[in-house]
Amino acid sequence: MTNEKIKDFSYTKHSLVKRKLVLHFPKKTIDQPITYKLVKDYNLVFNILKAKIDNEQEEGLLVIELSGKDEDYAKGIDYLESLGIKLQPLEKDIERDLDKCTHCSACVVHCPTGALFVKDRKTMEVEFDKEKCILCEACIPVCPFGAMKIEY
Amino acid sequence: MAKTYEEINEKIKNKKAVVLNAEEFIELVDKKGLKEAAKEVDIVTTATFGPMCSSGAFINTGHANPRIKMQKVWLNDVEAYSGLAAVDFYIGATQIPDNDPENSNGKGLFKYGGGHVIQDLIAGKDVKLKATAYGTDCYPRKEIETTVNIKELNEAYLCNPRNCYQNYGIAINKSDKTIYTYMGVLKPNAANATYCSAGQLSPLLKDPFYKTIGIGTRIWLGGAQGYVYWQGTQHNPHVKRNKNGVPIGGAGTLAVVGDLKEMSPEFIAGVSMQGYGVSLAVGIGVPIPILDEEIAKYAALKDEDIEAPIIDYANDYPVCKPRDLGTRNYKELKSGKIMIDGKDVPTAGLSSYSKALKIANLLKKEIQEGKFFLNKPAQPLPGTEWEEKFKPLKVR
Ligand code: SF4
Ligand code: SF4
């Protein structure tokens, strides 16, 4: 489903596309010259918005902005997927249901970017800074109260 | 000068009782000293909110026509225990639906279970009821399927055999792969630590020798007024104590009861622990009457006076291996990181401090408004003099 969405250009009239994507990649691909290839072989402009490599989970995470001609873009996506990289469009949205959140802070250590954090150590309330969220969804299964939700 | 329960209740009646939450009391003692604070304050409110697995509710549905002696009962597909009278049953917090994939298909999400059924009931939602029976002359019906709503139930009361643990451990994972526990998801190589206590707000930590909290104590339970009806299961006053008299690790527990019909889904909530199961988060507030200076001294204990032991949930906990990995106090835990083996380890609570504070303030308000009175315990909880020792199960 995400694939179709990523490659769905029906709503744009231009042949140039610009998309924000989240890439989850297994460790074995970390050494690959992905950026170089996308630029050189696929004529795409590649902008890294956020990057994170978790050594313990052996998993990398990139949020990128990818732009170029639509056919190049589609080929570039195929290339990334052929490497076993999981792609998600940055069009979805993570929401915290404040009625359900108990500020237990179980999610905080699992959030790779610090989007979920405790600001005030006296009240111990958990804040959610959407700007920092890279939609990795790590918080969803670890939240005991089902407060973190993904919306498309 | 010592105070009595009767005197304080008289003050509550006249809306003259001086009530502070445990945080405020700590500040007052810092400012004015113990003697003065003990004299001035009548009640300190304490509270906790966190997953408490040993929880559940007794329910009586009333009789259908024709009658059924329910032998097996399900609420929203979650089985309740019905080895009781015909239409009495007990829905336990940790029960999962019969068709839950559990951990068979990767680590299960356990999205729904007994704890969620209880929360749905409290929230006033209709809940599916199914029951089967073998049929008798007096109870001929063999099957029933309908919906129930808390408003129509004869009785629905929370009756939790073990809540409100006096302190708890700090969970880490020293193995090299992620583990999924009732203390949350623990990353390998001790990359995170979880704890589960409200520390300086937590009831039994502010009355470590059970001088005021006992059987019959009136408490705030999920928004209703409830009671301590016994010591909780696994109550263990013999756990080693620190210099402040506070047990280092899980010790005393409370068995509590209260009317589900008066509770709020904000303070009684279903819990899903990935890879582990379901539970119920329970909000409890306990008033501590400041009868004398000694009680005041304990009620003024701070996060830094209360320590919890570090426990390895990968290697030690599953095989009951006692291993001393040191202790950390709640001030350190609440700072967001603790040092373990020379490494900063991020911490997270499972118990919600902010919700506990909210409960302590709600209880404070109820007392100030003359709506909540103290009930003197009919019997104290077993203390350090208790002959019973906490025993492991011997497998014969
Ligand atoms: S884990 Fe869930 S309930 Fe706990 S603080 Fe995070 S979002 Fe809130
Ligand atoms: S999806 Fe959740 S865990 Fe991931 S960055 Fe956003 S808030 Fe953090």
Coordinates of C-alpha atoms and ligand atoms in Angstrom, one line a residue:
Chain A
M1 CA 0.0 0.0 0.0
T2 CA 2.7 2.4 0.9
N3 CA 4.4 1.7 -2.4
E4 CA 1.5 2.8 -4.4
K5 CA 1.2 5.9 -2.3
I6 CA 4.9 6.7 -2.7
K7 CA 4.7 6.4 -6.5
D8 CA 1.3 8.0 -6.9
F9 CA 1.8 11.2 -8.9
S10 CA -1.8 11.4 -10.1
Y11 CA -2.4 14.6 -8.2
T12 CA 0.6 16.4 -9.6
K13 CA 0.6 17.9 -13.0
H14 CA 4.3 18.4 -13.1
S15 CA 6.9 15.9 -14.2
L16 CA 9.0 17.0 -11.3
V17 CA 8.4 15.5 -7.9
K18 CA 9.6 16.3 -4.5
R19 CA 8.7 14.0 -1.6
K20 CA 9.7 13.5 2.0
L21 CA 10.3 9.8 2.8
V22 CA 11.2 7.8 5.8
L23 CA 13.7 5.0 5.1
H24 CA 14.3 2.1 7.5
F25 CA 17.2 0.1 6.4
P26 CA 18.8 -3.1 7.7
K27 CA 22.5 -3.0 8.7
K28 CA 23.8 -4.7 5.7
T29 CA 22.8 -1.8 3.5
I30 CA 24.3 0.9 5.7
D31 CA 27.6 0.6 3.9
Q32 CA 26.1 1.0 0.5
P33 CA 26.7 4.3 -1.3
I34 CA 23.0 5.0 -1.5
T35 CA 23.3 8.8 -1.7
Y36 CA 25.9 8.6 -4.4
K37 CA 23.9 6.2 -6.5
L38 CA 20.7 8.2 -6.3
V39 CA 22.5 11.3 -7.4
K40 CA 24.7 9.8 -10.0
D41 CA 22.6 7.0 -11.5
Y42 CA 19.1 8.4 -11.0
N43 CA 19.7 12.2 -11.3
L44 CA 17.8 12.8 -8.1
V45 CA 18.4 15.5 -5.6
F46 CA 18.8 14.0 -2.2
N47 CA 18.4 15.9 1.0
I48 CA 18.9 14.2 4.4
L49 CA 16.6 15.7 6.9
K50 CA 17.3 13.3 9.8
A51 CA 19.6 10.3 10.2
K52 CA 19.9 7.8 13.0
I53 CA 21.7 4.5 13.3
D54 CA 20.9 2.3 16.2
N55 CA 23.8 -0.1 16.7
E56 CA 22.0 -2.3 19.0
Q57 CA 19.0 -2.8 16.8
E58 CA 21.3 -3.0 13.8
E59 CA 19.0 -0.7 12.0
G60 CA 19.3 2.6 10.3
L61 CA 16.7 5.4 9.9
L62 CA 16.8 8.2 7.4
V63 CA 14.3 10.9 6.7
I64 CA 15.0 12.4 3.3
E65 CA 13.6 14.7 0.8
L66 CA 13.9 13.3 -2.7
S67 CA 13.3 15.3 -5.8
G68 CA 13.8 14.9 -9.5
K69 CA 11.9 13.9 -12.6
D70 CA 9.0 11.5 -12.0
E71 CA 10.4 8.6 -13.9
D72 CA 13.8 9.0 -12.3
Y73 CA 12.0 9.2 -8.9
A74 CA 10.1 6.0 -9.6
K75 CA 13.3 4.2 -10.6
G76 CA 15.1 5.5 -7.5
I77 CA 12.4 4.2 -5.3
D78 CA 12.6 0.7 -7.0
Y79 CA 16.4 0.8 -6.4
L80 CA 16.0 1.6 -2.7
E81 CA 13.4 -1.1 -2.3
S82 CA 15.7 -3.6 -4.0
L83 CA 18.2 -3.0 -1.2
G84 CA 15.6 -4.2 1.3
I85 CA 14.9 -0.7 2.6
K86 CA 11.5 -0.1 3.9
L87 CA 10.0 3.2 2.7
Q88 CA 7.2 5.3 4.1
P89 CA 5.9 8.5 2.8
L90 CA 6.0 11.4 5.3
E91 CA 2.4 12.1 4.7
K92 CA 1.1 10.1 7.6
D93 CA 0.8 11.6 10.9
I94 CA 1.5 10.5 14.4
E95 CA -0.9 11.7 17.0
R96 CA -0.9 11.4 20.7
D97 CA -4.3 11.0 22.3
L98 CA -4.1 13.1 25.4
D99 CA -7.1 11.5 26.9
K100 CA -5.3 8.2 26.9
C101 CA -1.8 9.3 27.6
T102 CA -1.0 8.9 31.3
H103 CA 2.5 10.4 31.1
C104 CA 4.0 7.1 32.2
S105 CA 7.1 7.9 30.1
A106 CA 7.5 4.3 28.8
C107 CA 7.8 5.7 25.2
V108 CA 10.4 8.2 25.9
V109 CA 13.5 5.9 25.8
H110 CA 12.2 4.3 22.6
C111 CA 11.7 7.5 20.7
P112 CA 14.9 7.9 18.6
T113 CA 14.7 11.6 18.1
G114 CA 13.6 12.9 21.4
A115 CA 10.2 13.9 20.0
L116 CA 8.7 12.4 23.1
F117 CA 10.4 13.8 26.2
V118 CA 10.0 14.9 29.8
K119 CA 10.6 18.6 30.0
D120 CA 9.9 19.3 33.6
R121 CA 11.4 16.8 36.0
K122 CA 9.2 18.0 38.8
T123 CA 5.8 17.4 37.1
M124 CA 7.2 14.5 35.1
E125 CA 4.8 15.2 32.2
V126 CA 5.6 13.8 28.8
E127 CA 5.7 16.3 26.0
F128 CA 5.4 15.5 22.3
D129 CA 7.2 17.7 19.8
K130 CA 5.8 16.8 16.5
E131 CA 8.5 18.8 14.7
K132 CA 11.0 16.2 15.8
C133 CA 8.9 13.2 15.0
I134 CA 10.2 11.1 12.1
L135 CA 7.2 8.8 12.1
C136 CA 9.3 5.7 12.9
E137 CA 6.3 4.3 14.9
A138 CA 8.6 2.9 17.7
C139 CA 6.4 4.5 20.3
I140 CA 3.2 2.8 19.2
P141 CA 3.7 -0.7 20.4
V142 CA 5.6 0.3 23.5
C143 CA 2.8 2.6 24.8
P144 CA 0.9 0.6 27.3
F145 CA -2.2 2.8 27.0
G146 CA -2.5 2.8 23.2
A147 CA -2.1 6.6 23.2
M148 CA 0.2 6.9 20.2
K149 CA -1.7 6.6 16.9
I150 CA -0.7 6.7 13.3
E151 CA -3.0 8.5 10.9
Y152 CA -2.9 8.5 7.1
Chain B
M1 CA 0.8 17.3 70.7
A2 CA -0.7 14.1 69.3
K3 CA -4.0 14.2 67.3
T4 CA -6.6 11.6 67.0
Y5 CA -8.7 10.4 64.1
E6 CA -11.8 11.7 65.7
E7 CA -10.3 15.2 66.1
I8 CA -9.2 15.3 62.5
N9 CA -12.6 14.1 61.3
E10 CA -14.3 16.8 63.3
K11 CA -12.1 19.3 61.5
I12 CA -13.0 17.8 58.1
K13 CA -16.6 18.1 59.0
N14 CA -16.1 21.8 59.7
K15 CA -14.0 22.2 56.6
K16 CA -11.1 23.2 58.8
A17 CA -8.7 20.3 58.2
V18 CA -5.2 21.3 57.0
V19 CA -4.4 19.1 54.1
L20 CA -1.3 19.0 52.0
N21 CA -0.2 16.6 49.3
A22 CA 3.1 14.7 50.0
E23 CA 5.1 17.1 47.8
E24 CA 3.8 20.2 49.6
F25 CA 4.4 18.5 53.0
I26 CA 8.0 17.9 52.1
E27 CA 8.4 21.6 51.3
L28 CA 6.8 22.7 54.5
V29 CA 9.0 20.4 56.6
D30 CA 12.0 21.9 54.8
K31 CA 10.8 25.4 55.5
K32 CA 9.4 25.2 59.0
G33 CA 10.9 22.0 60.4
L34 CA 9.3 18.8 61.4
K35 CA 7.9 19.8 64.7
E36 CA 6.1 22.8 63.4
A37 CA 4.9 21.0 60.2
A38 CA 3.6 18.1 62.2
K39 CA 1.6 20.4 64.5
E40 CA 0.2 22.4 61.6
V41 CA -0.9 19.7 59.2
D42 CA -3.7 17.2 59.8
I43 CA -3.5 15.1 56.7
V44 CA -0.9 14.4 54.0
T45 CA -2.3 12.9 50.8
T46 CA -0.3 10.3 48.9
A47 CA -1.1 8.5 45.7
T48 CA 0.0 6.2 43.0
F49 CA -1.1 5.4 39.4
G50 CA 0.4 2.4 37.6
P51 CA -0.2 -1.1 36.2
M52 CA -1.3 -3.4 39.0
C53 CA -1.8 -6.9 37.6
S54 CA -3.5 -8.4 40.7
S55 CA -6.8 -6.5 40.0
G56 CA -10.2 -7.4 38.9
A57 CA -13.9 -6.9 39.4
F58 CA -16.8 -8.9 40.9
I59 CA -19.9 -8.6 38.9
N60 CA -23.5 -9.8 39.4
T61 CA -25.7 -9.5 36.3
G62 CA -29.1 -10.4 37.8
H63 CA -31.1 -13.3 36.5
A64 CA -32.4 -13.8 33.0
N65 CA -35.7 -15.6 32.2
P66 CA -35.3 -18.6 32.0
R67 CA -32.5 -18.7 34.5
I68 CA -29.0 -19.8 33.8
K69 CA -26.2 -21.0 36.2
M70 CA -23.3 -19.5 34.3
Q71 CA -20.5 -22.0 34.1
K72 CA -18.3 -20.2 31.7
V73 CA -18.6 -16.5 31.1
W74 CA -17.0 -14.1 28.6
L75 CA -17.1 -10.3 28.5
N76 CA -16.1 -9.0 25.1
D77 CA -14.6 -12.4 24.5
V78 CA -12.5 -12.2 27.6
E79 CA -13.2 -15.1 30.0
A80 CA -14.3 -14.3 33.5
Y81 CA -14.2 -16.7 36.4
S82 CA -17.6 -18.0 37.3
G83 CA -17.0 -20.7 39.8
L84 CA -19.3 -18.8 42.1
A85 CA -23.1 -18.5 42.5
A86 CA -25.2 -18.6 39.3
V87 CA -24.7 -15.1 38.0
D88 CA -21.7 -13.9 40.0
F89 CA -18.3 -13.8 38.3
Y90 CA -14.9 -12.2 38.5
I91 CA -13.2 -10.5 35.6
G92 CA -9.5 -10.5 36.1
A93 CA -7.3 -7.7 34.8
T94 CA -4.8 -9.9 33.0
Q95 CA -7.1 -12.3 31.2
I96 CA -6.8 -12.2 27.4
P97 CA -9.4 -13.2 24.8
D98 CA -9.4 -16.9 23.9
N99 CA -8.3 -16.2 20.4
D100 CA -5.5 -13.8 21.2
P101 CA -2.4 -14.7 19.1
E102 CA -0.3 -14.2 22.3
N103 CA 3.4 -14.5 21.4
S104 CA 2.9 -17.0 18.7
N105 CA 3.4 -14.6 15.9
G106 CA 6.2 -12.4 17.0
K107 CA 5.8 -10.4 20.2
G108 CA 2.1 -10.0 20.8
L109 CA 0.6 -6.5 21.2
F110 CA -2.1 -7.6 23.7
K111 CA -4.4 -4.8 22.7
Y112 CA -7.4 -6.0 24.7
G113 CA -8.1 -8.0 27.8
G114 CA -9.6 -8.0 31.2
G115 CA -8.2 -4.6 32.2
H116 CA -9.8 -3.1 29.1
V117 CA -13.1 -4.7 29.8
I118 CA -13.1 -3.1 33.2
Q119 CA -12.2 0.3 31.7
D120 CA -15.0 -0.1 29.1
L121 CA -17.5 -0.9 31.8
I122 CA -16.5 2.1 33.8
A123 CA -16.7 4.3 30.7
G124 CA -20.4 3.2 30.4
K125 CA -19.8 1.3 27.2
D126 CA -22.0 -1.7 26.4
V127 CA -20.1 -4.9 26.9
K128 CA -20.9 -8.2 25.1
L129 CA -21.8 -11.0 27.6
K130 CA -21.7 -14.6 26.7
A131 CA -22.2 -17.5 29.0
T132 CA -22.7 -21.3 28.7
A133 CA -24.0 -23.8 31.2
Y134 CA -24.9 -27.5 31.5
G135 CA -28.4 -26.8 32.7
T136 CA -30.1 -27.9 35.9
D137 CA -33.7 -28.2 37.0
C138 CA -33.6 -24.9 38.7
Y139 CA -31.4 -23.2 36.0
P140 CA -32.5 -24.7 32.7
R141 CA -30.9 -22.3 30.3
K142 CA -27.7 -23.5 28.7
E143 CA -26.6 -20.5 26.8
I144 CA -27.0 -16.7 26.8
E145 CA -25.7 -14.0 24.6
T146 CA -26.5 -10.3 25.2
T147 CA -24.9 -7.0 26.1
V148 CA -24.6 -5.5 29.5
N149 CA -24.0 -2.0 30.7
I150 CA -22.6 -1.1 34.1
K151 CA -25.8 0.9 34.9
E152 CA -27.9 -2.3 34.7
L153 CA -25.6 -4.6 36.7
N154 CA -26.6 -5.3 40.3
E155 CA -23.1 -5.1 41.6
A156 CA -19.8 -4.3 39.9
Y157 CA -17.0 -3.6 42.3
L158 CA -13.3 -3.6 42.0
C159 CA -11.7 -6.1 44.3
N160 CA -7.9 -6.1 43.9
P161 CA -6.0 -8.7 45.9
R162 CA -2.6 -6.9 45.4
N163 CA -2.2 -3.2 44.7
C164 CA -0.1 -0.3 45.7
Y165 CA 3.3 -2.1 46.1
Q166 CA 5.5 -0.5 48.7
N167 CA 8.5 0.2 46.4
Y168 CA 9.6 -1.9 43.4
G169 CA 12.7 -2.8 41.4
I170 CA 14.5 -1.1 38.6
A171 CA 14.4 -3.3 35.5
I172 CA 17.3 -3.6 33.1
N173 CA 18.3 -6.2 30.5
K174 CA 21.9 -7.3 30.6
S175 CA 21.5 -9.8 27.7
D176 CA 22.3 -8.9 24.1
K177 CA 18.8 -9.0 22.8
T178 CA 15.7 -7.0 23.5
I179 CA 13.3 -8.5 26.0
Y180 CA 9.6 -7.9 26.5
T181 CA 8.5 -7.8 30.2
Y182 CA 5.8 -6.6 32.5
M183 CA 8.3 -3.8 33.2
G184 CA 8.1 -2.7 29.5
V185 CA 10.4 -3.3 26.5
L186 CA 14.0 -3.5 27.8
K187 CA 16.8 -2.9 25.3
P188 CA 19.9 -5.1 25.3
N189 CA 23.1 -4.3 27.2
A190 CA 21.2 -2.3 29.8
A191 CA 20.4 0.4 27.3
N192 CA 17.3 1.5 29.3
A193 CA 15.9 1.1 32.8
T194 CA 12.3 1.1 33.9
Y195 CA 10.9 1.6 37.4
C196 CA 7.4 1.6 38.8
S197 CA 6.6 3.7 41.8
A198 CA 5.5 7.3 42.5
G199 CA 8.5 7.5 45.0
Q200 CA 7.8 10.4 47.4
L201 CA 4.1 10.4 46.6
S202 CA 3.5 6.7 47.0
P203 CA 1.3 5.7 49.9
L204 CA 3.2 2.8 51.6
L205 CA 6.5 4.6 51.1
K206 CA 5.2 7.5 53.2
D207 CA 4.1 5.2 56.0
P208 CA 6.8 2.5 55.8
F209 CA 5.9 0.8 59.1
Y210 CA 2.1 0.9 58.5
K211 CA 1.4 3.2 61.4
T212 CA -1.7 4.6 59.8
I213 CA -2.5 2.5 56.7
G214 CA -4.3 -0.7 57.8
I215 CA -7.3 -2.9 57.2
G216 CA -10.3 -0.6 57.0
T217 CA -8.5 2.5 55.9
R218 CA -10.7 4.5 53.6
I219 CA -8.9 5.3 50.3
W220 CA -9.5 7.0 47.0
L221 CA -9.8 4.3 44.4
G222 CA -10.2 5.1 40.8
G223 CA -12.3 8.2 41.6
A224 CA -14.5 6.4 44.2
Q225 CA -14.2 6.0 47.9
G226 CA -13.0 2.5 48.7
Y227 CA -11.2 0.6 51.4
V228 CA -8.2 -1.5 52.2
Y229 CA -9.7 -4.9 53.0
W230 CA -6.6 -6.9 53.8
Q231 CA -2.9 -6.9 53.3
G232 CA -2.3 -7.6 49.7
T233 CA -1.0 -11.0 48.4
Q234 CA 2.8 -11.3 48.7
H235 CA 2.8 -8.6 51.5
N236 CA 6.3 -8.8 52.8
P237 CA 7.3 -6.4 55.6
H238 CA 10.6 -8.2 56.1
V239 CA 12.4 -6.8 53.0
K240 CA 15.6 -5.1 53.9
R241 CA 15.2 -1.5 54.8
N242 CA 17.5 1.5 54.3
K243 CA 18.5 3.9 57.0
N244 CA 15.2 5.8 56.7
G245 CA 13.2 2.6 57.4
V246 CA 12.1 2.3 53.8
P247 CA 12.2 -1.2 52.3
I248 CA 14.6 -1.5 49.4
G249 CA 12.4 -3.2 46.8
G250 CA 8.8 -4.6 46.7
A251 CA 7.5 -5.1 50.2
G252 CA 4.1 -4.3 51.7
T253 CA 1.0 -4.5 49.5
L254 CA -2.7 -3.6 49.9
A255 CA -5.8 -5.5 49.0
V256 CA -8.4 -2.9 48.0
V257 CA -12.1 -2.7 47.2
G258 CA -14.4 -0.1 45.8
D259 CA -17.5 0.5 43.7
L260 CA -16.8 0.3 40.0
K261 CA -20.0 2.3 39.3
E262 CA -18.4 5.4 40.9
M263 CA -15.1 5.2 39.2
S264 CA -13.6 7.1 36.2
P265 CA -11.9 5.6 33.2
E266 CA -9.3 8.3 33.6
F267 CA -8.0 6.5 36.7
I268 CA -8.7 2.9 35.9
A269 CA -7.2 2.0 32.5
G270 CA -6.5 -1.1 30.6
V271 CA -2.8 -1.7 29.9
S272 CA -1.1 -3.5 27.0
M273 CA 2.4 -4.6 27.5
Q274 CA 4.0 -5.7 24.2
G275 CA 5.2 -9.3 24.4
Y276 CA 3.8 -9.7 27.9
G277 CA 0.1 -9.3 28.2
V278 CA -2.6 -7.0 29.5
S279 CA -3.1 -5.4 32.9
L280 CA -5.0 -2.7 34.6
A281 CA -3.6 0.7 35.7
V282 CA -5.1 1.6 39.0
G283 CA -5.2 5.1 40.6
I284 CA -5.1 5.0 44.4
G285 CA -4.9 7.9 46.9
V286 CA -4.4 7.3 50.6
P287 CA -4.7 10.0 53.3
I288 CA -2.1 9.8 56.0
P289 CA -3.3 11.4 59.2
I290 CA -0.4 13.3 60.9
L291 CA -1.2 12.0 64.3
D292 CA 2.3 12.6 65.7
E293 CA 5.8 13.7 64.8
E294 CA 7.0 10.2 64.0
I295 CA 4.3 9.7 61.4
A296 CA 5.2 13.2 60.0
K297 CA 8.8 12.2 59.7
Y298 CA 8.0 9.3 57.5
A299 CA 5.4 11.3 55.5
A300 CA 8.2 13.8 54.8
L301 CA 10.5 11.3 53.1
K302 CA 11.8 12.6 49.8
D303 CA 12.6 10.9 46.5
E304 CA 16.3 10.9 47.5
D305 CA 15.5 9.0 50.8
I306 CA 13.9 6.1 48.9
E307 CA 15.9 3.5 47.0
A308 CA 15.1 0.8 44.6
P309 CA 17.2 -2.2 43.7
I310 CA 18.4 -2.8 40.1
I311 CA 17.3 -6.2 38.7
D312 CA 18.4 -7.9 35.6
Y313 CA 15.2 -9.2 33.9
A314 CA 17.1 -11.2 31.4
N315 CA 19.3 -13.3 33.5
D316 CA 18.3 -13.1 37.1
Y317 CA 14.5 -12.4 37.5
P318 CA 13.2 -15.3 35.4
V319 CA 15.2 -17.8 37.5
C320 CA 14.8 -16.2 40.9
K321 CA 18.5 -15.5 41.1
P322 CA 19.3 -12.9 43.8
R323 CA 22.1 -10.7 42.6
D324 CA 23.1 -7.4 44.1
L325 CA 23.4 -4.9 41.2
G326 CA 23.1 -1.9 43.5
T327 CA 20.4 0.5 44.2
R328 CA 19.3 4.0 42.9
N329 CA 17.1 6.5 44.6
Y330 CA 14.0 8.0 43.0
K331 CA 15.6 11.4 42.6
E332 CA 18.1 9.8 40.4
L333 CA 15.5 7.7 38.6
K334 CA 13.3 10.7 37.9
S335 CA 16.2 12.7 36.5
G336 CA 15.9 10.7 33.4
K337 CA 19.1 8.7 33.6
I338 CA 21.1 6.6 36.0
M339 CA 24.7 5.5 35.9
I340 CA 25.1 1.7 35.5
D341 CA 28.6 0.3 35.0
G342 CA 30.0 3.7 34.2
K343 CA 27.4 4.3 31.5
D344 CA 24.4 6.7 31.5
V345 CA 21.2 4.7 31.1
P346 CA 18.0 6.5 30.3
T347 CA 15.1 5.8 32.7
A348 CA 11.4 5.6 32.3
G349 CA 8.6 5.1 34.8
L350 CA 5.6 2.9 34.2
S351 CA 3.8 4.4 37.0
S352 CA 2.8 7.9 36.2
Y353 CA 4.0 10.5 38.6
S354 CA 1.9 13.3 37.2
K355 CA -1.2 11.3 37.5
A356 CA -0.3 10.3 41.0
L357 CA 0.1 14.0 41.8
K358 CA -3.3 14.7 40.3
I359 CA -4.9 12.0 42.5
A360 CA -3.2 13.4 45.6
N361 CA -4.7 16.8 44.8
L362 CA -8.1 15.4 44.1
L363 CA -8.1 13.6 47.4
K364 CA -6.9 16.7 49.1
K365 CA -9.8 18.7 47.6
E366 CA -12.3 16.1 48.7
I367 CA -11.1 16.2 52.3
Q368 CA -11.0 20.0 52.3
E369 CA -14.5 20.1 51.0
G370 CA -15.7 17.8 53.8
K371 CA -16.5 15.0 51.5
F372 CA -13.9 12.5 52.5
F373 CA -13.4 11.3 56.1
L374 CA -10.7 9.2 57.7
N375 CA -11.5 5.7 58.7
K376 CA -9.4 4.4 61.5
P377 CA -8.1 0.9 60.6
A378 CA -9.9 -2.0 62.3
Q379 CA -6.6 -3.9 62.4
P380 CA -3.0 -2.9 61.4
L381 CA -1.3 -4.5 58.4
P382 CA 1.2 -7.1 59.5
G383 CA 4.5 -5.4 60.2
T384 CA 8.1 -6.3 60.8
E385 CA 7.1 -8.4 63.8
W386 CA 5.0 -10.7 61.6
E387 CA 5.9 -14.4 61.9
E388 CA 4.9 -15.3 58.3
K389 CA 7.8 -15.2 55.9
F390 CA 7.4 -14.7 52.2
K391 CA 8.0 -18.1 50.6
P392 CA 8.9 -19.4 47.2
L393 CA 7.0 -22.3 45.7
K394 CA 8.7 -25.6 46.3
V395 CA 8.3 -27.9 43.4
R396 CA 7.9 -31.4 44.7
Ligands
SF4_1 S1 4.0 5.6 26.7 FE1 2.0 6.2 26.0 S2 0.9 6.8 27.9 FE2 3.1 6.6 28.4 S3 3.8 8.8 28.2 FE3 4.2 7.7 26.2 S4 2.3 8.2 25.0 FE4 1.8 8.7 27.1
SF4_2 S1 7.0 7.9 15.7 FE1 7.1 8.0 17.9 S2 9.0 7.1 18.5 FE2 9.2 7.7 16.3 S3 10.0 9.7 16.3 FE3 7.8 10.0 16.3 S4 7.3 10.2 18.4 FE4 9.3 9.3 18.4

